[in-house]
Structures are given as structure tokens and as C-alpha cells.
PDB file of N, CA and C and ligand atoms in Angstrom:
ATOM      1  N   MET A1492      14.719 -10.887   8.767  1.00 63.00           N
ATOM      2  CA  MET A1492      13.474 -11.412   8.293  1.00 63.00           C
ATOM      3  C   MET A1492      13.077  -9.858   8.850  1.00 63.00           C
ATOM      4  N   ASN A1493      11.497  -9.890   8.098  1.00 86.00           N
ATOM      5  CA  ASN A1493      11.059  -8.726   8.189  1.00 86.00           C
ATOM      6  C   ASN A1493      10.822  -8.097   9.675  1.00 86.00           C
ATOM      7  N   GLU A1494      10.452  -6.831  10.259  1.00 95.00           N
ATOM      8  CA  GLU A1494       9.771  -6.635  11.552  1.00 95.00           C
ATOM      9  C   GLU A1494       8.488  -5.687  11.977  1.00 95.00           C
ATOM     10  N   ARG A1495       8.032  -5.832  12.646  1.00 97.00           N
ATOM     11  CA  ARG A1495       6.833  -4.824  13.307  1.00 97.00           C
ATOM     12  C   ARG A1495       7.779  -3.744  13.283  1.00 97.00           C
ATOM     13  N   LEU A1496       7.128  -2.186  12.652  1.00 97.00           N
ATOM     14  CA  LEU A1496       7.599  -1.265  12.808  1.00 97.00           C
ATOM     15  C   LEU A1496       7.938  -0.823  14.233  1.00 97.00           C
ATOM     16  N   SER A1497       9.376  -0.762  14.889  1.00 96.00           N
ATOM     17  CA  SER A1497       8.921   0.235  16.154  1.00 96.00           C
ATOM     18  C   SER A1497       8.476   1.682  15.709  1.00 96.00           C
ATOM     19  N   ASP A1498       8.276   1.838  17.401  1.00 94.00           N
ATOM     20  CA  ASP A1498       7.255   3.400  17.715  1.00 94.00           C
ATOM     21  C   ASP A1498       8.890   4.256  16.592  1.00 94.00           C
ATOM     22  N   THR A1499      10.080   4.675  17.163  1.00 94.00           N
ATOM     23  CA  THR A1499      11.144   4.930  15.816  1.00 94.00           C
ATOM     24  C   THR A1499      10.809   5.059  14.349  1.00 94.00           C
ATOM     25  N   GLY A1500      10.149   3.637  14.174  1.00 92.00           N
ATOM     26  CA  GLY A1500      10.217   3.824  12.653  1.00 92.00           C
ATOM     27  C   GLY A1500       8.775   4.263  12.251  1.00 92.00           C
ATOM     28  N   ARG A1501       7.923   4.441  13.207  1.00 92.00           N
ATOM     29  CA  ARG A1501       6.338   4.534  12.353  1.00 92.00           C
ATOM     30  C   ARG A1501       6.693   6.499  12.086  1.00 92.00           C
ATOM     31  N   LYS A1502       7.536   6.355  13.513  1.00 92.00           N
ATOM     32  CA  LYS A1502       7.463   7.855  13.479  1.00 92.00           C
ATOM     33  C   LYS A1502       8.074   8.645  12.107  1.00 92.00           C
ATOM     34  N   THR A1503       8.985   7.763  11.764  1.00 95.00           N
ATOM     35  CA  THR A1503       9.782   7.966  10.345  1.00 95.00           C
ATOM     36  C   THR A1503       9.811   8.093   9.070  1.00 95.00           C
ATOM     37  N   VAL A1504       8.839   6.939   8.630  1.00 96.00           N
ATOM     38  CA  VAL A1504       8.452   5.971   7.480  1.00 96.00           C
ATOM     39  C   VAL A1504       6.918   6.506   6.820  1.00 96.00           C
ATOM     40  N   LEU A1505       6.390   6.529   8.532  1.00 97.00           N
ATOM     41  CA  LEU A1505       4.661   6.702   7.925  1.00 97.00           C
ATOM     42  C   LEU A1505       3.449   8.210   8.469  1.00 97.00           C
ATOM     43  N   ALA A1506       4.637   8.778   8.948  1.00 95.00           N
ATOM     44  CA  ALA A1506       4.337  10.064   9.045  1.00 95.00           C
ATOM     45  C   ALA A1506       4.329  10.872   7.215  1.00 95.00           C
ATOM     46  N   PRO A1507       5.479  10.762   6.613  1.00 96.00           N
ATOM     47  CA  PRO A1507       5.833  10.986   5.223  1.00 96.00           C
ATOM     48  C   PRO A1507       4.146  10.568   4.411  1.00 96.00           C
ATOM     49  N   LEU A1508       4.126   9.432   4.774  1.00 98.00           N
ATOM     50  CA  LEU A1508       2.851   8.701   3.897  1.00 98.00           C
ATOM     51  C   LEU A1508       1.484   8.983   4.621  1.00 98.00           C
ATOM     52  N   PHE A1509       0.956   9.703   5.789  1.00 97.00           N
ATOM     53  CA  PHE A1509       0.258  10.704   5.983  1.00 97.00           C
ATOM     54  C   PHE A1509       0.162  11.893   5.783  1.00 97.00           C
ATOM     55  N   ASP A1510       0.763  12.321   4.747  1.00 97.00           N
ATOM     56  CA  ASP A1510       1.066  13.642   4.607  1.00 97.00           C
ATOM     57  C   ASP A1510       0.251  13.761   2.792  1.00 97.00           C
ATOM     58  N   THR A1511       0.414  12.580   2.578  1.00 97.00           N
ATOM     59  CA  THR A1511       0.139  11.918   1.039  1.00 97.00           C
ATOM     60  C   THR A1511      -1.340  11.051   0.993  1.00 97.00           C
ATOM     61  N   GLY A1512      -2.063  11.151   2.224  1.00 98.00           N
ATOM     62  CA  GLY A1512      -3.318  10.835   1.907  1.00 98.00           C
ATOM     63  C   GLY A1512      -3.291   9.208   2.962  1.00 98.00           C
ATOM     64  N   TRP A1513      -2.551   8.569   3.050  1.00 98.00           N
ATOM     65  CA  TRP A1513      -2.322   7.391   4.002  1.00 98.00           C
ATOM     66  C   TRP A1513      -3.170   7.368   5.205  1.00 98.00           C
ATOM     67  N   GLU A1514      -3.925   6.735   5.531  1.00 98.00           N
ATOM     68  CA  GLU A1514      -4.242   6.679   6.218  1.00 98.00           C
ATOM     69  C   GLU A1514      -4.555   5.536   7.795  1.00 98.00           C
ATOM     70  N   MET A1515      -4.616   5.619   8.775  1.00 98.00           N
ATOM     71  CA  MET A1515      -4.630   3.791   9.883  1.00 98.00           C
ATOM     72  C   MET A1515      -5.522   4.140   9.292  1.00 98.00           C
ATOM     73  N   VAL A1516      -5.907   2.044   9.087  1.00 98.00           N
ATOM     74  CA  VAL A1516      -7.194   1.271   9.504  1.00 98.00           C
ATOM     75  C   VAL A1516      -7.588   1.595  10.793  1.00 98.00           C
ATOM     76  N   GLU A1517      -9.151   2.252  11.038  1.00 98.00           N
ATOM     77  CA  GLU A1517      -9.271   1.575  12.177  1.00 98.00           C
ATOM     78  C   GLU A1517      -9.132   0.104  12.859  1.00 98.00           C
ATOM     79  N   GLY A1518      -8.841   0.052  14.139  1.00 97.00           N
ATOM     80  CA  GLY A1518      -8.438  -1.188  15.090  1.00 97.00           C
ATOM     81  C   GLY A1518      -7.746  -2.829  13.883  1.00 97.00           C
ATOM     82  N   ARG A1519      -6.606  -1.460  13.189  1.00 97.00           N
ATOM     83  CA  ARG A1519      -5.553  -2.743  13.107  1.00 97.00           C
ATOM     84  C   ARG A1519      -4.733  -2.010  12.926  1.00 97.00           C
ATOM     85  N   ASP A1520      -3.507  -3.101  12.022  1.00 98.00           N
ATOM     86  CA  ASP A1520      -1.901  -2.122  12.191  1.00 98.00           C
ATOM     87  C   ASP A1520      -2.137  -2.217  11.038  1.00 98.00           C
ATOM     88  N   ALA A1521      -2.658  -1.412  10.460  1.00 98.00           N
ATOM     89  CA  ALA A1521      -2.432  -1.208   8.601  1.00 98.00           C
ATOM     90  C   ALA A1521      -2.782   0.332   7.781  1.00 98.00           C
ATOM     91  N   ILE A1522      -2.139   0.057   6.842  1.00 98.00           N
ATOM     92  CA  ILE A1522      -2.265   1.629   6.670  1.00 98.00           C
ATOM     93  C   ILE A1522      -3.621   1.403   5.450  1.00 98.00           C
ATOM     94  N   ARG A1523      -4.608   2.560   4.692  1.00 98.00           N
ATOM     95  CA  ARG A1523      -5.189   2.717   3.806  1.00 98.00           C
ATOM     96  C   ARG A1523      -5.117   3.822   2.526  1.00 98.00           C
ATOM     97  N   LYS A1524      -5.167   4.087   1.720  1.00 99.00           N
ATOM     98  CA  LYS A1524      -5.690   4.864   0.710  1.00 99.00           C
ATOM     99  C   LYS A1524      -6.617   4.714  -0.237  1.00 99.00           C
ATOM    100  N   THR A1525      -7.161   5.896  -0.522  1.00 98.00           N
ATOM    101  CA  THR A1525      -8.300   5.873  -2.124  1.00 98.00           C
ATOM    102  C   THR A1525      -7.497   5.932  -2.926  1.00 98.00           C
ATOM    103  N   TYR A1526      -6.957   5.603  -3.908  1.00 98.00           N
ATOM    104  CA  TYR A1526      -6.400   6.518  -5.016  1.00 98.00           C
ATOM    105  C   TYR A1526      -7.880   6.369  -6.458  1.00 98.00           C
ATOM    106  N   LYS A1527      -8.058   7.978  -6.992  1.00 98.00           N
ATOM    107  CA  LYS A1527      -8.661   8.170  -7.963  1.00 98.00           C
ATOM    108  C   LYS A1527      -7.922   8.273  -9.631  1.00 98.00           C
ATOM    109  N   PHE A1528      -8.706   7.526 -10.611  1.00 98.00           N
ATOM    110  CA  PHE A1528      -7.962   7.935 -11.634  1.00 98.00           C
ATOM    111  C   PHE A1528      -9.009   8.397 -12.804  1.00 98.00           C
ATOM    112  N   GLU A1529      -8.243   8.909 -13.578  1.00 98.00           N
ATOM    113  CA  GLU A1529      -9.273   9.163 -14.955  1.00 98.00           C
ATOM    114  C   GLU A1529     -10.539   8.210 -15.255  1.00 98.00           C
ATOM    115  N   ASN A1530     -10.262   7.104 -15.824  1.00 98.00           N
ATOM    116  CA  ASN A1530     -11.252   5.835 -15.751  1.00 98.00           C
ATOM    117  C   ASN A1530     -10.312   4.742 -15.443  1.00 98.00           C
ATOM    118  N   PHE A1531     -11.276   3.281 -15.853  1.00 98.00           N
ATOM    119  CA  PHE A1531     -10.803   2.257 -15.435  1.00 98.00           C
ATOM    120  C   PHE A1531      -9.362   1.519 -15.696  1.00 98.00           C
ATOM    121  N   VAL A1532      -8.910   2.410 -17.148  1.00 98.00           N
ATOM    122  CA  VAL A1532      -8.098   1.847 -18.320  1.00 98.00           C
ATOM    123  C   VAL A1532      -6.793   2.458 -16.987  1.00 98.00           C
ATOM    124  N   GLU A1533      -7.028   3.323 -17.275  1.00 98.00           N
ATOM    125  CA  GLU A1533      -6.307   4.100 -16.362  1.00 98.00           C
ATOM    126  C   GLU A1533      -5.889   3.622 -14.794  1.00 98.00           C
ATOM    127  N   ALA A1534      -6.607   3.237 -13.798  1.00 98.00           N
ATOM    128  CA  ALA A1534      -6.276   2.559 -12.407  1.00 98.00           C
ATOM    129  C   ALA A1534      -6.333   1.372 -12.896  1.00 98.00           C
ATOM    130  N   PHE A1535      -6.803   0.325 -13.883  1.00 98.00           N
ATOM    131  CA  PHE A1535      -6.222  -0.864 -14.231  1.00 98.00           C
ATOM    132  C   PHE A1535      -4.838  -0.610 -14.312  1.00 98.00           C
ATOM    133  N   GLY A1536      -4.144   0.128 -15.462  1.00 98.00           N
ATOM    134  CA  GLY A1536      -2.768   0.305 -15.733  1.00 98.00           C
ATOM    135  C   GLY A1536      -1.892   0.519 -13.964  1.00 98.00           C
ATOM    136  N   TRP A1537      -2.588   1.288 -13.488  1.00 98.00           N
ATOM    137  CA  TRP A1537      -1.260   1.359 -11.997  1.00 98.00           C
ATOM    138  C   TRP A1537      -1.430   0.363 -11.604  1.00 98.00           C
ATOM    139  N   MET A1538      -2.804  -0.375 -11.200  1.00 98.00           N
ATOM    140  CA  MET A1538      -2.057  -1.507 -10.419  1.00 98.00           C
ATOM    141  C   MET A1538      -2.088  -2.630 -11.361  1.00 98.00           C
ATOM    142  N   THR A1539      -1.825  -3.307 -12.283  1.00 98.00           N
ATOM    143  CA  THR A1539      -1.226  -3.490 -13.061  1.00 98.00           C
ATOM    144  C   THR A1539       0.740  -3.302 -12.540  1.00 98.00           C
ATOM    145  N   ARG A1540       1.111  -1.844 -12.622  1.00 98.00           N
ATOM    146  CA  ARG A1540       2.477  -1.598 -12.095  1.00 98.00           C
ATOM    147  C   ARG A1540       2.767  -1.965 -11.502  1.00 98.00           C
ATOM    148  N   ALA A1541       1.836  -1.334 -10.282  1.00 98.00           N
ATOM    149  CA  ALA A1541       2.596  -2.266  -8.646  1.00 98.00           C
ATOM    150  C   ALA A1541       1.860  -3.585  -8.672  1.00 98.00           C
ATOM    151  N   ALA A1542       1.544  -4.048  -9.613  1.00 98.00           N
ATOM    152  CA  ALA A1542       1.342  -5.555  -9.503  1.00 98.00           C
ATOM    153  C   ALA A1542       2.638  -6.408  -8.984  1.00 98.00           C
ATOM    154  N   PHE A1543       3.294  -5.592 -10.501  1.00 98.00           N
ATOM    155  CA  PHE A1543       5.168  -5.898 -10.441  1.00 98.00           C
ATOM    156  C   PHE A1543       5.826  -5.672  -9.605  1.00 98.00           C
ATOM    157  N   TYR A1544       5.488  -4.625  -8.587  1.00 98.00           N
ATOM    158  CA  TYR A1544       6.453  -4.249  -7.602  1.00 98.00           C
ATOM    159  C   TYR A1544       5.618  -5.432  -6.334  1.00 98.00           C
ATOM    160  N   ALA A1545       4.902  -5.643  -6.324  1.00 98.00           N
ATOM    161  CA  ALA A1545       4.346  -6.806  -5.248  1.00 98.00           C
ATOM    162  C   ALA A1545       4.346  -7.729  -5.199  1.00 98.00           C
ATOM    163  N   GLU A1546       4.776  -8.542  -6.331  1.00 98.00           N
ATOM    164  CA  GLU A1546       5.545 -10.277  -6.820  1.00 98.00           C
ATOM    165  C   GLU A1546       6.722  -9.383  -6.860  1.00 98.00           C
ATOM    166  N   LYS A1547       7.389  -8.665  -7.054  1.00 98.00           N
ATOM    167  CA  LYS A1547       9.028  -8.583  -6.793  1.00 98.00           C
ATOM    168  C   LYS A1547       9.310  -8.530  -6.001  1.00 98.00           C
ATOM    169  N   TRP A1548       8.656  -7.554  -4.594  1.00 98.00           N
ATOM    170  CA  TRP A1548       8.870  -7.978  -3.474  1.00 98.00           C
ATOM    171  C   TRP A1548       8.531  -8.917  -2.612  1.00 98.00           C
ATOM    172  N   ASN A1549       7.650  -9.761  -3.017  1.00 98.00           N
ATOM    173  CA  ASN A1549       6.431 -10.697  -2.127  1.00 98.00           C
ATOM    174  C   ASN A1549       6.487  -9.563  -1.552  1.00 98.00           C
ATOM    175  N   HIS A1550       5.689  -8.589  -1.655  1.00 98.00           N
ATOM    176  CA  HIS A1550       4.792  -8.150  -1.046  1.00 98.00           C
ATOM    177  C   HIS A1550       3.618  -7.666  -1.227  1.00 98.00           C
ATOM    178  N   HIS A1551       1.888  -7.957  -1.021  1.00 98.00           N
ATOM    179  CA  HIS A1551       1.154  -7.929  -1.793  1.00 98.00           C
ATOM    180  C   HIS A1551      -0.676  -6.936  -0.705  1.00 98.00           C
ATOM    181  N   PRO A1552      -0.743  -6.256  -1.694  1.00 98.00           N
ATOM    182  CA  PRO A1552      -1.673  -5.614  -0.943  1.00 98.00           C
ATOM    183  C   PRO A1552      -2.904  -5.800  -1.191  1.00 98.00           C
ATOM    184  N   GLU A1553      -3.933  -5.472   0.044  1.00 98.00           N
ATOM    185  CA  GLU A1553      -5.228  -6.245  -0.119  1.00 98.00           C
ATOM    186  C   GLU A1553      -5.583  -4.728  -1.157  1.00 98.00           C
ATOM    187  N   TRP A1554      -6.404  -4.501  -1.663  1.00 98.00           N
ATOM    188  CA  TRP A1554      -7.000  -3.614  -2.445  1.00 98.00           C
ATOM    189  C   TRP A1554      -8.239  -3.972  -3.674  1.00 98.00           C
ATOM    190  N   SER A1555      -9.142  -3.360  -3.984  1.00 98.00           N
ATOM    191  CA  SER A1555      -9.985  -3.450  -4.800  1.00 98.00           C
ATOM    192  C   SER A1555     -10.523  -2.222  -5.753  1.00 98.00           C
ATOM    193  N   ASN A1556     -11.190  -2.650  -6.597  1.00 98.00           N
ATOM    194  CA  ASN A1556     -10.671  -1.743  -7.833  1.00 98.00           C
ATOM    195  C   ASN A1556     -12.596  -1.338  -8.121  1.00 98.00           C
ATOM    196  N   THR A1557     -12.736  -0.393  -8.257  1.00 98.00           N
ATOM    197  CA  THR A1557     -14.464   0.298  -8.880  1.00 98.00           C
ATOM    198  C   THR A1557     -14.037   1.203 -10.137  1.00 98.00           C
ATOM    199  N   TYR A1558     -14.238   0.823 -11.654  1.00 98.00           N
ATOM    200  CA  TYR A1558     -13.976   1.740 -12.147  1.00 98.00           C
ATOM    201  C   TYR A1558     -13.032   2.034 -12.288  1.00 98.00           C
ATOM    202  N   ASN A1559     -12.656   3.673 -11.374  1.00 98.00           N
ATOM    203  CA  ASN A1559     -11.732   4.688 -11.576  1.00 98.00           C
ATOM    204  C   ASN A1559     -11.122   5.139 -10.320  1.00 98.00           C
ATOM    205  N   THR A1560     -11.948   4.024  -9.362  1.00 98.00           N
ATOM    206  CA  THR A1560     -11.105   3.835  -8.005  1.00 98.00           C
ATOM    207  C   THR A1560     -10.057   2.830  -7.617  1.00 98.00           C
ATOM    208  N   VAL A1561      -9.204   2.795  -6.856  1.00 99.00           N
ATOM    209  CA  VAL A1561      -8.903   1.264  -6.432  1.00 99.00           C
ATOM    210  C   VAL A1561      -8.638   1.915  -4.744  1.00 99.00           C
ATOM    211  N   GLU A1562      -9.188   1.327  -3.483  1.00 98.00           N
ATOM    212  CA  GLU A1562      -8.857   1.203  -2.371  1.00 98.00           C
ATOM    213  C   GLU A1562      -7.992   0.273  -2.100  1.00 98.00           C
ATOM    214  N   VAL A1563      -6.835   0.602  -1.106  1.00 99.00           N
ATOM    215  CA  VAL A1563      -5.918  -0.064  -0.755  1.00 99.00           C
ATOM    216  C   VAL A1563      -5.425  -0.466   0.001  1.00 99.00           C
ATOM    217  N   THR A1564      -5.556  -1.184   0.649  1.00 99.00           N
ATOM    218  CA  THR A1564      -4.857  -1.960   2.220  1.00 99.00           C
ATOM    219  C   THR A1564      -3.400  -2.496   2.143  1.00 99.00           C
ATOM    220  N   LEU A1565      -2.636  -1.606   3.345  1.00 98.00           N
ATOM    221  CA  LEU A1565      -1.390  -2.093   3.512  1.00 98.00           C
ATOM    222  C   LEU A1565      -1.003  -2.650   4.843  1.00 98.00           C
ATOM    223  N   THR A1566      -0.782  -3.855   4.970  1.00 98.00           N
ATOM    224  CA  THR A1566      -0.093  -4.452   6.299  1.00 98.00           C
ATOM    225  C   THR A1566       0.696  -5.603   5.601  1.00 98.00           C
ATOM    226  N   THR A1567       1.188  -5.943   7.094  1.00 98.00           N
ATOM    227  CA  THR A1567       2.048  -7.457   6.403  1.00 98.00           C
ATOM    228  C   THR A1567       1.607  -8.916   7.723  1.00 98.00           C
ATOM    229  N   HIS A1568       0.845  -9.294   6.713  1.00 97.00           N
ATOM    230  CA  HIS A1568       0.315 -10.651   7.035  1.00 97.00           C
ATOM    231  C   HIS A1568       1.541 -11.383   8.566  1.00 97.00           C
ATOM    232  N   ASP A1569       2.670 -11.811   7.528  1.00 96.00           N
ATOM    233  CA  ASP A1569       3.858 -12.769   8.062  1.00 96.00           C
ATOM    234  C   ASP A1569       3.882 -12.016   9.554  1.00 96.00           C
ATOM    235  N   VAL A1570       3.833 -11.027  10.069  1.00 97.00           N
ATOM    236  CA  VAL A1570       4.223 -10.581  11.554  1.00 97.00           C
ATOM    237  C   VAL A1570       3.177  -9.901  12.108  1.00 97.00           C
ATOM    238  N   ASP A1571       1.667  -9.523  11.185  1.00 96.00           N
ATOM    239  CA  ASP A1571       0.542  -9.301  11.739  1.00 96.00           C
ATOM    240  C   ASP A1571       0.306  -8.104  12.180  1.00 96.00           C
ATOM    241  N   GLY A1572       1.048  -7.074  11.252  1.00 98.00           N
ATOM    242  CA  GLY A1572       1.124  -5.764  11.522  1.00 98.00           C
ATOM    243  C   GLY A1572       2.141  -5.079  10.326  1.00 98.00           C
ATOM    244  N   LEU A1573       1.853  -3.504  10.769  1.00 98.00           N
ATOM    245  CA  LEU A1573       3.363  -2.729   9.804  1.00 98.00           C
ATOM    246  C   LEU A1573       4.150  -2.920   9.969  1.00 98.00           C
ATOM    247  N   SER A1574       5.044  -3.528   9.394  1.00 98.00           N
ATOM    248  CA  SER A1574       6.573  -3.321   8.394  1.00 98.00           C
ATOM    249  C   SER A1574       7.361  -2.567   7.056  1.00 98.00           C
ATOM    250  N   SER A1575       8.421  -2.169   7.473  1.00 97.00           N
ATOM    251  CA  SER A1575       8.933  -1.782   6.348  1.00 97.00           C
ATOM    252  C   SER A1575       8.401  -1.697   5.324  1.00 97.00           C
ATOM    253  N   LEU A1576       7.812  -2.877   4.691  1.00 98.00           N
ATOM    254  CA  LEU A1576       7.797  -3.230   3.864  1.00 98.00           C
ATOM    255  C   LEU A1576       6.863  -2.666   3.287  1.00 98.00           C
ATOM    256  N   ASP A1577       5.694  -2.297   3.938  1.00 98.00           N
ATOM    257  CA  ASP A1577       4.188  -1.677   3.950  1.00 98.00           C
ATOM    258  C   ASP A1577       4.617  -0.067   3.464  1.00 98.00           C
ATOM    259  N   ALA A1578       5.890   0.690   3.859  1.00 98.00           N
ATOM    260  CA  ALA A1578       5.672   1.729   3.708  1.00 98.00           C
ATOM    261  C   ALA A1578       6.599   2.126   2.608  1.00 98.00           C
ATOM    262  N   LYS A1579       7.716   0.746   1.987  1.00 98.00           N
ATOM    263  CA  LYS A1579       7.723   0.435   0.466  1.00 98.00           C
ATOM    264  C   LYS A1579       6.498   0.590  -0.475  1.00 98.00           C
ATOM    265  N   LEU A1580       6.095  -0.057  -0.234  1.00 98.00           N
ATOM    266  CA  LEU A1580       5.279  -0.532  -1.227  1.00 98.00           C
ATOM    267  C   LEU A1580       4.578   0.858  -1.232  1.00 98.00           C
ATOM    268  N   ALA A1581       4.019   1.171  -0.058  1.00 98.00           N
ATOM    269  CA  ALA A1581       3.280   2.775  -0.337  1.00 98.00           C
ATOM    270  C   ALA A1581       3.817   3.812  -1.100  1.00 98.00           C
ATOM    271  N   ARG A1582       5.562   4.032  -0.679  1.00 98.00           N
ATOM    272  CA  ARG A1582       5.943   4.977  -1.363  1.00 98.00           C
ATOM    273  C   ARG A1582       6.271   4.513  -2.723  1.00 98.00           C
ATOM    274  N   LYS A1583       6.224   3.187  -3.452  1.00 98.00           N
ATOM    275  CA  LYS A1583       5.850   3.422  -4.480  1.00 98.00           C
ATOM    276  C   LYS A1583       4.731   4.021  -5.008  1.00 98.00           C
ATOM    277  N   MET A1584       3.390   3.073  -4.889  1.00 98.00           N
ATOM    278  CA  MET A1584       2.146   3.176  -5.156  1.00 98.00           C
ATOM    279  C   MET A1584       2.188   4.707  -5.080  1.00 98.00           C
ATOM    280  N   ASP A1585       2.471   5.683  -4.698  1.00 98.00           N
ATOM    281  CA  ASP A1585       2.678   7.265  -4.631  1.00 98.00           C
ATOM    282  C   ASP A1585       3.194   7.638  -5.789  1.00 98.00           C
ATOM    283  N   GLY A1586       4.613   6.721  -6.805  1.00 98.00           N
ATOM    284  CA  GLY A1586       5.057   7.326  -7.264  1.00 98.00           C
ATOM    285  C   GLY A1586       4.550   6.778  -8.697  1.00 98.00           C
ATOM    286  N   LEU A1587       3.550   6.366  -8.339  1.00 97.00           N
ATOM    287  CA  LEU A1587       3.638   4.972 -10.179  1.00 97.00           C
ATOM    288  C   LEU A1587       2.852   6.291 -11.100  1.00 97.00           C
TER     289      LEU A1587
HETATM  290  C1  LIG B 848       4.760 -16.852   1.903  1.00 84.89           C
HETATM  291  C2  LIG B 848       4.312 -15.756   1.231  1.00 84.89           C
HETATM  292  O1  LIG B 848       6.114 -15.686   1.095  1.00 84.89           O
HETATM  293  C3  LIG B 848       3.974 -14.393   2.258  1.00 84.89           C
HETATM  294  O2  LIG B 848       3.108 -15.197   2.880  1.00 84.89           O
HETATM  295  C4  LIG B 848       4.471 -13.233   1.638  1.00 84.89           C
HETATM  296  C5  LIG B 848       3.668 -13.467   0.326  1.00 84.89           C
HETATM  297  N1  LIG B 848       2.721 -11.440   0.727  1.00 84.89           N
HETATM  298  C6  LIG B 848       2.977 -10.693   1.423  1.00 84.89           C
HETATM  299  N2  LIG B 848       1.914 -10.292   1.468  1.00 84.89           N
HETATM  300  C7  LIG B 848       1.891  -9.232   2.518  1.00 84.89           C
HETATM  301  N3  LIG B 848       0.895  -7.884   2.628  1.00 84.89           N
HETATM  302  N4  LIG B 848       2.121  -9.793   3.948  1.00 84.89           N
HETATM  303  C8  LIG B 848       2.712 -10.424   4.022  1.00 84.89           C
HETATM  304  O3  LIG B 848       3.398 -10.935   5.274  1.00 84.89           O
HETATM  305  C9  LIG B 848       3.203 -11.278   3.014  1.00 84.89           C
HETATM  306  N5  LIG B 848       4.252 -12.021   3.208  1.00 84.89           N
END
């Protein structure tokens, strides 16, 4: 069962993500990041690749796309806050 990240878990898995541009969402236990691409095709291609992992891991982002920009928010609805799955998906998104 996936659980909300502990204080120690937050230090180890969230801190590196903050270094890559992720930030806490104000008023929510969630993280967000804005990705910029060359154009719409690059942005949507990246979303498609990310969507395969989201589906494979049954962990889905809140996101929106405008032309070359994708705004992503990650949180775990089942635990009403951040879990290790959010960190896992964030790391994957950064690597795609
Ligand atoms: C029933 C289904 O497995 C759950 O609702 C899954 C689907 N995708 C999910 N995605 C996210 N981000 N959080 C969840 O808690 C979650 N739960």
C-alpha cells in the first residue's frame, strides 16, 4: 500500500527534485513543475511518453498543455498527499 511520505522520505526523495525545478504547491501536499519545449509536437510527444508510465504505474498526473508548455502537478489522491510514486513519476518525467 502506498503511503504518504514521511519527513525523512521527503528529505531524501523530494530535495533532489527541488533542485531540478519542482516546487511545493501552496496550500496542498503536492509538487508542480512547468516544462517548456520547442513546439507543440515536442510537448505532446513528451506527454505521450509520460502517459505510458502513468498508466503502467497506475499513477496519473494533473496536467495541462498550452502549445509548447506543459504544467504538471503531482500528488497521490488515494493518500491525500505526496507519496513515493509522485517522486518516481517526477524523476521519470525529468528523464524523458
Ligand atoms: C482506482 C485507481 O487505481 C486509483 O484511483 C489510482 C489511479 N491513479 C492515481 N493517480 C494519482 N495521482 N493518485 C492516485 O491516488 C491514483 N489512484
